[in-house]
Amino acid sequence: MSREYRIETKCIQSGWKPKKGEPRQMPIYQSTTFKYDTTDEMGRLFDLKDNGYFYTRCQNPTNDFVAAKIADLEGGVAAVLTSSGQAANFYAVFNICEAGDHVICASAIYGGTLNVLGVTAKKMGIECTFIDVDAPAEELEKAFRPNTKAVVAETIANPSLVVLDIEKMANLAHSHGVPLIVDNTFATPVNCNPFQWGADIITHSTTKYMDGHAAQVGGAIVDSGNFDWEAHAEKFPGLTQPDESYHGVVYTKQFGKAAYITKINAQLMRDLGSIPSPMNCFILNLGLESMVLRVERHCYNAQKTAEYLEAHPLVSKVNYPGLPGDKYYELAQKYMPKGTCGVISFELKGGREAAVKFMDSLKLASIVTHVADAKTSVLHPASHTHRQLNDEQLVAAGVSPGMIRLSVGIEHIEDILEDLEQALAASEK
Ligand SMILES: *Cc1c(COP(=O)(O)O)cnc(C)c1O
């Protein structure tokens, strides 16, 4: 047994492990295909009888080194990388659902997940019920149906910053014989370990803190290996019945704890192909090496910024789960005691007009459709992501016209606060 390192060490040492004379930095296998000596050798790969690479759409060594690192960071048994966070969340669900099935999803969730499960999955015959994760368990019970196959939620929701009661949700899912899939993008494995609290599958948009430099779009799916698919075999025929497209392989029988991830590689990647480029995986791996340091600084800066904004006379409201007065403070303390994330939302007393003046006056923080990278950035949902909605619809969606989403970067905290100070002063004029 190799010794279990702490996360700071795993970020550096997991994944690529060079042998004598091999490069210390992880190599990029920028190749579509891999060579074999005999017809039979390659044939055995197609039968999933031997382990090996043959075509990058199905698997690539560089991608797999990085996937192994992320699996290690989350404490999972296996992981797969995807070309985006969107693909990760879609594959995580579609791997165990098909037409006629049903899933349950938190309503406080990333807009892209809301769309893929609420609109696109519906066109494929998969129905989704959106729930308020804060409701008591007895209430949430009602959302389950005999054909429910999974529960989906985010540890810290983007952008509402709702913190999930992971234990409550895992117990609920398990009592109905289905896995809990948790998107851990905002908390990262640095701050939260969802498997420890009963989550079964973790997804990531690696585009955010894992990369951390706004340089590549990517996703990851990690399996804890803890969900017993065989115990609920009738619900999950895709894993427990022969796959005719692979000579009748039964994933749970042949691959044990790696069944779920193997099925994604063998079936979904083969057929749908959302593979990341090895080059992007290399960039992601550089980000992972410094992730702990960056996330610590993001959280330190965001905490200071949230406290500053909360005390500011022009600010009417601040949402940040690290603030003792926040609705999610206690849950955050339980599930992520080291810190939450670098994203804050706040509202100006002057409403929409003041928000626009504030945004336009910022000099250091940039206006971008992005969060969770090294550079401080802002977005005005009423003018950007929720632009189609009028003021009443905005309020119904939980977005007030004066709300600003601030992603606090890792610059010096005084420079960030000085920028906010001058922009707030300008917002009054
Ligand atoms: C950004 C994001 C996604 C989507 O990821 P992409 O990499 O942009 O496709 C999914 N979930 C969360 C929580 C996100 O923040």
XYZ file of C-alpha atoms and ligand atoms in Angstrom:
444
model
C 0.000 0.000 0.000
C 1.382 3.380 -0.930
C 1.084 5.966 1.780
C -1.897 8.310 1.649
C -0.538 11.824 1.071
C -2.228 15.071 2.051
C -3.973 17.069 -0.664
C -1.114 19.595 -1.039
C 1.197 16.700 -1.921
C -1.316 14.855 -4.120
C -1.778 17.995 -6.265
C 1.915 17.774 -7.134
C 2.712 14.047 -6.955
C -0.412 12.163 -8.112
C -1.086 11.172 -11.693
C 2.075 11.012 -13.831
C 4.796 9.079 -11.980
C 8.008 9.026 -14.066
C 10.218 5.961 -14.111
C 13.983 6.035 -14.615
C 15.013 8.409 -17.392
C 11.468 9.604 -18.128
C 10.505 13.327 -18.169
C 9.806 14.828 -14.750
C 6.956 16.926 -16.158
C 3.996 14.979 -17.532
C 4.387 14.352 -21.287
C 1.699 15.370 -23.777
C 0.672 12.378 -25.900
C -0.547 14.511 -28.786
C -1.459 11.517 -30.919
C -4.774 10.243 -32.211
C -3.653 6.647 -32.271
C -1.286 4.022 -30.826
C 0.690 1.285 -32.560
C 0.555 -2.518 -32.017
C 2.566 -5.445 -33.383
C -0.145 -8.004 -34.104
C -3.771 -8.016 -35.250
C -4.743 -9.959 -32.165
C -3.143 -7.470 -29.764
C -5.338 -4.687 -31.098
C -8.357 -6.982 -31.305
C -8.142 -7.723 -27.597
C -8.303 -3.981 -26.842
C -11.554 -3.709 -28.801
C -12.973 -6.549 -26.703
C -11.977 -4.715 -23.485
C -9.967 -7.867 -22.674
C -6.632 -6.027 -22.422
C -5.935 -2.584 -21.049
C -4.306 -0.239 -23.526
C -4.663 2.771 -25.773
C -5.755 2.617 -29.386
C -7.669 5.810 -30.216
C -7.690 9.104 -28.309
C -11.480 9.555 -28.568
C -11.781 6.525 -26.276
C -8.758 7.127 -24.020
C -5.428 8.985 -24.046
C -2.508 8.557 -21.591
C -2.061 12.299 -20.829
C -5.765 12.665 -20.115
C -5.695 9.558 -17.934
C -2.754 10.798 -15.809
C -4.714 13.955 -15.012
C -7.931 12.000 -14.424
C -6.020 9.768 -11.980
C -4.783 12.846 -10.118
C -8.312 14.253 -9.817
C -9.627 10.847 -8.666
C -6.926 10.879 -5.995
C -7.756 14.437 -4.899
C -11.403 13.501 -4.405
C -10.648 10.107 -2.867
C -12.399 8.243 -5.683
C -11.603 4.948 -7.409
C -11.591 6.241 -10.989
C -12.204 9.376 -13.034
C -12.656 10.506 -16.615
C -12.026 13.928 -18.128
C -14.434 15.560 -20.564
C -14.128 18.478 -22.965
C -16.282 20.744 -20.734
C -18.110 20.840 -17.436
C -21.352 20.655 -19.415
C -20.285 17.328 -20.927
C -19.273 16.059 -17.467
C -22.683 16.731 -15.932
C -24.516 15.351 -18.952
C -22.438 12.152 -19.086
C -22.652 11.639 -15.322
C -26.451 11.456 -15.641
C -26.773 9.890 -19.102
C -24.464 7.026 -18.064
C -27.243 5.694 -15.814
C -30.400 7.125 -17.445
C -32.260 6.583 -20.678
C -35.586 7.504 -22.280
C -38.388 6.856 -19.789
C -36.237 7.608 -16.743
C -36.413 10.481 -14.270
C -33.852 12.501 -12.319
C -34.082 14.975 -9.451
C -31.996 18.152 -9.537
C -31.469 21.113 -7.211
C -33.148 24.259 -8.534
C -30.249 26.338 -7.194
C -27.823 25.140 -9.854
C -25.593 26.378 -12.669
C -27.686 27.669 -15.616
C -26.105 25.197 -18.030
C -27.075 22.234 -15.833
C -30.604 23.620 -15.523
C -30.818 23.672 -19.329
C -29.229 20.320 -20.076
C -31.424 18.476 -17.559
C -34.576 20.606 -17.888
C -34.655 21.081 -21.653
C -32.203 18.911 -23.602
C -32.549 15.710 -21.531
C -36.331 16.083 -21.840
C -36.018 15.916 -25.634
C -34.236 12.585 -25.091
C -37.106 11.315 -22.956
C -35.493 11.880 -19.548
C -37.639 13.910 -17.175
C -36.251 16.139 -14.448
C -37.889 17.457 -11.281
C -36.223 20.533 -9.781
C -36.279 20.771 -5.995
C -35.507 23.338 -3.310
C -32.622 21.589 -1.521
C -33.355 23.566 1.662
C -36.779 21.888 2.041
C -37.091 19.236 4.781
C -36.408 15.608 3.783
C -40.098 14.636 4.212
C -41.001 17.245 1.606
C -38.255 16.147 -0.794
C -39.407 12.494 -0.580
C -42.352 13.444 -2.803
C -40.085 14.155 -5.763
C -39.010 10.476 -6.065
C -40.692 8.158 -8.561
C -40.195 4.455 -9.291
C -38.177 5.435 -12.407
C -35.938 7.989 -10.615
C -32.261 7.175 -11.326
C -30.205 9.939 -9.680
C -30.171 13.092 -7.562
C -28.018 15.993 -8.799
C -26.858 19.065 -6.824
C -23.895 21.427 -6.313
C -21.843 21.644 -3.103
C -21.861 25.453 -3.455
C -24.304 26.525 -6.134
C -23.186 28.825 -8.953
C -24.226 31.652 -8.758
C -26.695 31.564 -5.838
C -24.048 30.302 -3.317
C -26.551 27.890 -1.745
C -24.577 25.323 0.294
C -25.840 21.746 0.007
C -26.602 19.609 3.061
C -24.726 16.697 1.484
C -25.514 14.142 4.195
C -29.238 14.853 4.101
C -29.324 14.570 0.325
C -27.157 11.415 0.219
C -29.378 9.664 2.780
C -32.465 10.608 0.820
C -31.024 9.362 -2.488
C -29.778 6.111 -0.925
C -33.117 5.397 0.752
C -34.559 5.363 -2.785
C -31.756 3.207 -4.182
C -30.165 5.888 -6.353
C -26.798 7.690 -6.294
C -26.158 11.316 -5.347
C -24.201 13.182 -8.041
C -22.538 16.318 -6.704
C -20.923 19.098 -8.755
C -17.962 20.171 -6.599
C -16.677 22.905 -8.944
C -16.894 25.876 -6.562
C -15.733 24.195 -3.346
C -12.992 22.103 -5.031
C -11.485 19.072 -3.241
C -9.320 21.560 -1.324
C -12.307 22.762 0.691
C -14.878 19.961 0.528
C -14.796 16.189 0.299
C -18.329 15.161 -0.774
C -17.515 11.406 -0.757
C -16.826 11.605 2.985
C -20.455 12.726 3.445
C -22.081 10.097 1.237
C -21.998 11.533 -2.296
C -21.451 8.778 -4.876
C -20.315 10.618 -8.008
C -18.518 13.979 -8.211
C -18.421 16.220 -11.274
C -16.316 19.298 -12.031
C -16.053 22.091 -14.479
C -12.238 22.052 -14.466
C -12.547 25.361 -16.339
C -12.837 27.084 -12.959
C -10.519 26.779 -9.926
C -8.857 23.525 -11.049
C -7.390 25.242 -14.120
C -7.546 28.590 -12.351
C -6.128 30.723 -15.170
C -9.091 30.864 -17.585
C -6.958 28.969 -20.109
C -8.927 25.814 -20.980
C -12.520 24.561 -20.862
C -12.850 21.067 -19.368
C -14.735 18.754 -17.068
C -14.236 15.715 -14.853
C -16.351 12.881 -13.446
C -15.109 10.939 -10.402
C -16.644 7.748 -9.001
C -16.372 6.968 -5.281
C -16.827 3.276 -6.074
C -19.257 3.118 -3.149
C -22.620 2.856 -4.885
C -23.769 -0.755 -5.171
C -25.213 -0.929 -8.704
C -25.778 -4.687 -8.397
C -27.950 -4.225 -5.318
C -30.281 -2.109 -7.493
C -29.624 -4.028 -10.682
C -33.147 -3.555 -12.094
C -32.707 0.240 -11.989
C -29.331 0.245 -13.737
C -29.461 -2.306 -16.589
C -26.787 -0.374 -18.507
C -24.252 -1.359 -15.859
C -25.589 -4.735 -14.771
C -26.861 -6.265 -18.067
C -24.752 -7.293 -21.114
C -23.695 -4.403 -23.395
C -24.427 -5.715 -26.899
C -22.222 -3.027 -28.413
C -19.260 -4.584 -26.568
C -19.755 -8.320 -27.125
C -22.026 -8.638 -24.126
C -19.681 -7.263 -21.485
C -21.368 -6.718 -18.099
C -19.605 -3.670 -16.624
C -20.206 -4.454 -12.944
C -19.047 -8.064 -13.412
C -15.921 -7.323 -15.432
C -14.813 -4.019 -13.887
C -16.138 -4.056 -10.311
C -15.681 -0.661 -8.703
C -14.464 0.840 -11.984
C -17.718 -0.146 -13.789
C -19.312 3.309 -13.946
C -16.216 5.134 -15.314
C -15.341 2.276 -17.681
C -18.830 2.470 -19.169
C -18.397 6.219 -19.800
C -15.088 5.624 -21.592
C -16.209 2.565 -23.511
C -19.691 3.706 -24.482
C -20.348 7.437 -24.104
C -16.914 8.634 -25.238
C -16.913 6.134 -28.096
C -20.343 7.278 -29.298
C -20.556 10.946 -28.285
C -16.876 11.846 -28.117
C -16.534 14.803 -25.713
C -12.858 14.079 -25.161
C -10.552 16.923 -24.047
C -7.385 17.551 -26.041
C -4.197 16.233 -24.366
C -2.802 19.790 -24.604
C -5.713 21.107 -22.535
C -5.169 18.335 -19.998
C -1.542 19.435 -19.713
C -2.663 23.012 -18.983
C -5.190 21.707 -16.456
C -2.447 19.709 -14.739
C -0.307 22.845 -14.313
C -3.295 24.496 -12.661
C -3.805 21.537 -10.343
C -0.198 21.747 -9.137
C -0.844 25.175 -7.587
C -4.542 24.702 -6.771
C -4.244 24.524 -2.990
C -2.231 27.759 -2.762
C -4.572 29.568 -5.106
C -7.778 28.388 -3.439
C -6.456 29.418 -0.027
C -5.722 32.922 -1.350
C -9.081 33.113 -3.174
C -10.860 32.305 0.079
C -8.765 34.724 2.147
C -9.374 37.565 -0.327
C -13.083 36.766 -0.703
C -13.612 36.688 3.064
C -11.940 40.124 3.432
C -13.921 41.472 0.486
C -17.238 40.127 1.810
C -16.565 41.721 5.207
C -15.641 45.011 3.542
C -18.799 45.034 1.404
C -21.031 44.059 4.315
C -19.837 47.119 6.254
C -20.183 49.492 3.287
C -23.029 52.068 3.484
C -23.878 51.787 -0.254
C -24.281 47.998 -0.133
C -27.676 46.585 0.871
C -26.892 42.844 0.885
C -23.934 40.438 0.639
C -24.211 36.690 -0.018
C -21.121 34.768 1.019
C -21.260 31.516 3.011
C -18.129 32.554 4.949
C -19.986 35.431 6.635
C -21.382 34.496 10.079
C -24.722 36.134 9.208
C -25.136 34.199 5.962
C -28.032 31.734 5.647
C -25.552 28.963 4.764
C -22.831 29.761 7.307
C -23.521 26.705 9.534
C -23.662 24.272 6.626
C -20.447 25.765 5.254
C -18.762 25.346 8.637
C -19.765 21.676 8.672
C -18.871 20.722 5.109
C -16.052 23.165 4.282
C -14.501 24.457 7.493
C -11.286 25.596 5.743
C -13.163 27.974 3.431
C -15.836 28.051 0.718
C -14.906 29.752 -2.562
C -13.886 33.080 -4.041
C -17.282 34.047 -5.437
C -19.500 36.627 -3.722
C -22.760 38.224 -4.804
C -23.931 41.557 -3.471
C -26.530 44.220 -4.084
C -26.232 48.001 -4.207
C -28.820 50.238 -2.543
C -28.886 52.282 -5.763
C -30.239 49.290 -7.739
C -29.646 48.666 -11.434
C -28.374 52.164 -12.279
C -25.788 52.178 -9.486
C -24.720 48.632 -10.402
C -23.999 49.645 -13.996
C -22.054 52.762 -12.901
C -20.105 50.673 -10.395
C -19.197 48.058 -12.993
C -18.169 50.637 -15.575
C -15.921 52.378 -13.019
C -13.875 49.320 -12.064
C -10.249 49.519 -13.155
C -8.694 46.278 -11.863
C -11.686 43.916 -11.903
C -12.684 42.971 -15.433
C -16.152 42.415 -16.851
C -16.161 38.835 -18.168
C -18.513 35.845 -18.408
C -16.325 33.738 -16.188
C -15.739 32.997 -12.532
C -13.168 31.259 -10.414
C -9.867 32.166 -11.986
C -6.850 34.128 -10.798
C -8.127 37.482 -12.061
C -10.802 39.394 -10.158
C -13.876 39.657 -12.369
C -17.449 40.881 -12.227
C -20.719 40.194 -13.953
C -24.051 42.008 -13.711
C -26.642 39.239 -14.120
C -29.448 41.707 -14.961
C -27.405 43.039 -17.923
C -25.682 39.780 -18.891
C -26.676 36.196 -18.031
C -30.301 37.128 -17.197
C -30.639 39.936 -19.752
C -33.871 38.572 -21.290
C -35.790 38.934 -18.027
C -37.647 42.078 -16.914
C -37.280 43.366 -13.340
C -40.211 41.314 -11.963
C -38.974 38.126 -13.624
C -35.510 38.821 -12.252
C -36.807 38.981 -8.695
C -38.709 35.703 -9.251
C -35.450 34.098 -10.425
C -33.719 35.250 -7.250
C -31.659 37.881 -9.072
C -32.318 41.494 -8.082
C -31.641 44.241 -10.671
C -28.822 45.651 -8.544
C -27.103 42.318 -7.892
C -23.447 41.949 -8.848
C -21.512 38.684 -8.986
C -17.920 39.204 -7.967
C -15.280 36.528 -8.456
C -12.427 37.537 -6.183
C -9.015 36.798 -7.667
C -5.630 36.284 -6.091
C -4.235 39.803 -6.525
C -3.198 41.731 -3.392
C -6.255 42.242 -1.229
C -5.596 45.994 -0.765
C -5.544 46.531 -4.535
C -8.866 44.693 -4.870
C -10.493 46.687 -2.059
C -9.151 50.023 -3.358
C -10.651 49.269 -6.767
C -14.023 48.454 -5.208
C -13.819 51.584 -3.050
C -13.321 53.974 -5.971
C -15.986 52.219 -8.084
C -18.512 52.334 -5.236
C -17.830 56.056 -4.806
C -18.363 56.567 -8.548
C -21.627 54.584 -8.462
C -23.262 57.341 -6.395
C -22.527 60.155 -8.808
C -19.055 26.537 -15.278
C -19.803 25.477 -14.593
C -20.291 24.356 -15.280
C -20.141 24.209 -16.768
O -18.797 24.043 -17.090
P -18.145 24.418 -18.509
O -16.738 24.003 -18.303
O -18.342 25.891 -18.723
O -18.859 23.619 -19.551
C -20.914 23.372 -14.557
N -21.090 23.473 -13.227
C -20.653 24.553 -12.538
C -20.879 24.616 -11.069
C -19.986 25.587 -13.186
O -19.568 26.648 -12.488
